[in-house]
XYZ file of C-alpha atoms in Angstrom:
223
model
C 19.119 2.770 -14.674
C 22.365 4.713 -15.591
C 25.923 3.884 -14.381
C 24.426 1.550 -11.860
C 21.740 3.550 -9.884
C 18.286 4.515 -10.216
C 16.074 6.794 -8.371
C 12.444 5.254 -7.054
C 10.301 5.471 -4.036
C 11.791 2.892 -1.316
C 9.226 0.129 -0.117
C 11.464 -0.073 3.394
C 11.448 3.588 4.275
C 9.268 5.350 2.305
C 11.511 7.817 0.994
C 12.225 8.459 -3.206
C 15.626 7.495 -2.902
C 19.159 6.292 -5.220
C 19.687 3.091 -5.336
C 22.672 1.539 -5.909
C 22.736 -1.788 -8.220
C 24.369 -4.936 -6.225
C 23.586 -7.729 -8.965
C 21.275 -9.229 -11.569
C 19.925 -12.833 -12.588
C 18.363 -13.706 -15.529
C 15.426 -16.014 -15.902
C 16.868 -19.815 -16.784
C 13.846 -20.180 -19.492
C 11.616 -17.440 -20.531
C 8.149 -17.352 -20.201
C 5.045 -17.838 -22.760
C 2.526 -15.260 -21.207
C 0.969 -15.800 -24.954
C 0.696 -18.246 -28.000
C 3.963 -16.294 -30.069
C 5.670 -14.535 -27.265
C 8.132 -15.245 -25.465
C 8.593 -13.353 -22.066
C 12.777 -12.867 -21.360
C 13.358 -11.497 -17.555
C 16.334 -10.283 -15.733
C 16.108 -9.617 -11.916
C 17.937 -7.121 -10.333
C 19.058 -6.867 -6.967
C 18.758 -2.544 -5.539
C 20.511 -2.035 -2.406
C 18.466 2.010 -0.834
C 21.184 4.434 -0.462
C 19.086 5.908 2.317
C 18.049 2.619 4.445
C 20.090 -0.003 3.367
C 17.591 -2.042 2.871
C 17.655 -4.300 -0.686
C 14.850 -4.012 -3.436
C 14.523 -7.021 -5.846
C 13.454 -5.775 -9.055
C 12.554 -7.817 -12.631
C 13.111 -5.943 -16.048
C 11.780 -8.240 -18.916
C 10.453 -6.973 -22.550
C 8.247 -9.852 -24.837
C 10.070 -11.793 -28.754
C 8.006 -12.665 -31.151
C 8.822 -16.352 -31.771
C 7.770 -16.384 -35.595
C 9.471 -13.466 -36.149
C 13.385 -13.029 -36.335
C 16.153 -9.651 -37.321
C 19.116 -9.569 -39.736
C 20.949 -11.076 -37.557
C 18.583 -14.453 -36.485
C 17.690 -13.315 -33.321
C 14.082 -13.020 -32.031
C 12.960 -9.535 -32.963
C 11.669 -7.671 -30.025
C 8.106 -6.742 -29.245
C 7.472 -4.738 -26.563
C 9.494 -3.489 -23.607
C 11.599 -3.289 -21.656
C 9.497 -3.406 -18.593
C 10.022 -3.284 -15.270
C 8.174 -4.009 -11.555
C 9.464 -4.072 -8.280
C 9.235 -7.790 -6.436
C 9.940 -6.919 -3.168
C 9.263 -5.084 -1.167
C 5.358 -4.706 -1.515
C 4.229 -1.510 -1.205
C 1.342 -0.577 0.561
C -0.194 2.156 -0.661
C -2.796 4.318 1.419
C -6.729 3.864 1.175
C -9.362 5.890 -1.166
C -12.065 8.453 -0.103
C -10.534 9.339 2.713
C -10.826 13.096 4.500
C -7.875 14.623 3.552
C -7.062 15.107 7.460
C -7.104 10.751 8.149
C -5.254 10.453 4.835
C -2.223 12.604 5.910
C -2.016 11.134 9.108
C -2.151 7.275 7.404
C -0.245 8.042 4.678
C 2.938 9.433 7.528
C 1.870 5.779 9.461
C 2.473 3.805 5.959
C 5.829 5.827 5.422
C 7.619 5.166 8.288
C 6.572 1.965 9.278
C 9.696 0.320 8.307
C 11.352 2.888 9.881
C 10.288 2.878 13.488
C 7.390 0.672 14.804
C 6.896 3.594 17.674
C 6.388 6.309 15.150
C 4.161 4.111 12.945
C 2.044 3.867 16.411
C 1.699 6.875 17.164
C 1.006 8.341 13.774
C -2.040 5.294 13.935
C -3.045 7.468 16.652
C -2.943 10.598 14.954
C -5.411 9.127 12.295
C -7.720 7.923 15.068
C -7.685 11.214 17.149
C -8.247 12.684 12.985
C -11.398 10.194 12.569
C -12.676 11.737 15.608
C -12.514 15.039 15.158
C -14.096 14.381 11.329
C -16.559 12.616 12.991
C -17.323 14.444 15.258
C -17.340 12.692 18.046
C -17.263 14.695 22.147
C -14.649 14.039 24.577
C -11.413 15.257 26.792
C -9.890 12.756 25.385
C -8.867 10.334 22.914
C -10.376 7.510 25.554
C -12.873 8.848 25.695
C -13.893 10.047 22.061
C -12.888 6.457 20.491
C -15.243 5.119 23.394
C -18.082 7.100 22.108
C -17.042 6.264 18.412
C -17.440 2.667 19.820
C -21.235 3.177 21.146
C -22.095 5.312 18.554
C -24.046 3.552 15.673
C -20.617 4.057 13.357
C -18.858 1.721 13.699
C -19.811 -2.442 14.992
C -19.108 -3.351 18.297
C -15.411 -5.455 17.226
C -14.350 -2.955 15.399
C -14.631 -0.160 18.157
C -12.758 -3.229 20.546
C -10.075 -2.659 17.544
C -9.924 1.072 18.355
C -8.616 0.594 22.204
C -6.470 -1.740 21.655
C -4.683 0.337 18.637
C -4.913 3.372 21.082
C -2.762 1.014 23.647
C -0.306 0.412 21.237
C -0.468 4.201 20.291
C 0.579 4.571 23.909
C 3.557 2.600 23.529
C 5.073 3.946 21.144
C 4.432 7.440 22.425
C 5.981 6.457 26.120
C 8.457 4.853 27.457
C 7.983 1.170 28.289
C 9.187 -1.635 29.023
C 7.137 -3.311 26.424
C 8.134 -1.821 23.413
C 5.835 -1.197 19.775
C 7.905 -3.924 17.416
C 8.093 -4.664 14.134
C 5.762 -7.394 14.648
C 3.407 -5.329 15.969
C 3.141 -2.823 12.658
C 1.223 -4.996 10.152
C -1.085 -5.982 13.067
C -1.913 -2.173 13.798
C -2.009 -1.523 10.325
C -4.383 -3.863 9.501
C -6.462 -3.081 12.450
C -6.461 0.807 11.431
C -7.201 0.044 7.688
C -10.393 -2.266 8.612
C -11.761 0.440 10.609
C -11.084 3.374 7.872
C -12.379 0.507 4.946
C -15.563 0.751 6.863
C -16.071 3.741 7.463
C -14.614 5.799 4.798
C -13.895 3.263 1.826
C -16.953 0.427 1.862
C -19.479 3.234 1.929
C -17.952 4.940 -1.330
C -17.684 1.449 -2.797
C -21.534 1.374 -2.134
C -22.425 4.222 -2.931
C -20.783 3.806 -6.556
C -22.618 0.284 -7.252
C -26.052 1.755 -6.357
C -25.179 4.613 -8.446
C -24.352 2.161 -11.196
C -27.599 0.016 -11.219
C -29.677 3.091 -10.847
C -28.525 4.462 -14.109
C -28.454 0.322 -15.639
C -32.177 0.558 -14.665
C -33.118 4.009 -16.129
C -36.383 3.126 -18.643
C -35.349 3.538 -22.023
C -36.705 7.233 -23.836
C -39.824 6.235 -26.129
C -39.006 6.899 -29.980
C -39.831 9.981 -31.316
């Protein structure tokens, strides 16, 4: 950070933008992560210059409790390091088809900006899923129903797809019951569960099976 400003990804608005330092606070006592080392932390409160929301960053370094420099201070052995404490930034799931990953990533990007836009992008994520799974249907409702009736997802997740479609429609059309900020974590958890079942879990199972197969291969006889 220089001149009180830094550039990084904002966990609120999803933009990579400049932040202004608004305050700092040192930790009252050092931590001792391992014997012989002390962790000295400083918390920085930053304001995103794009959405004006706060971000809390922890900056720390490690000092050797058994070694001192010429001035009598403990010697720094590592750091400084930085980590964002708030807000936590959700990342897109692995192993998603490209079109699904793009739509889901857009939903995550606008989750703190516009609940309605997030709901619409979740709907587009579901549309990308049904296209990738080649589920036929004249409308999103038809295709999601067919997806739920197929063996691709269990019935409970099928119910989720219908709930997501209903919330997506609230975001896409003017209505008395608009999508609220409190709805966003629910719809993202819903679509995340569907994507986990369809794409993430199978990839993990394949990876485990591959490792198990390699582990049980008989050893080659010595020549």
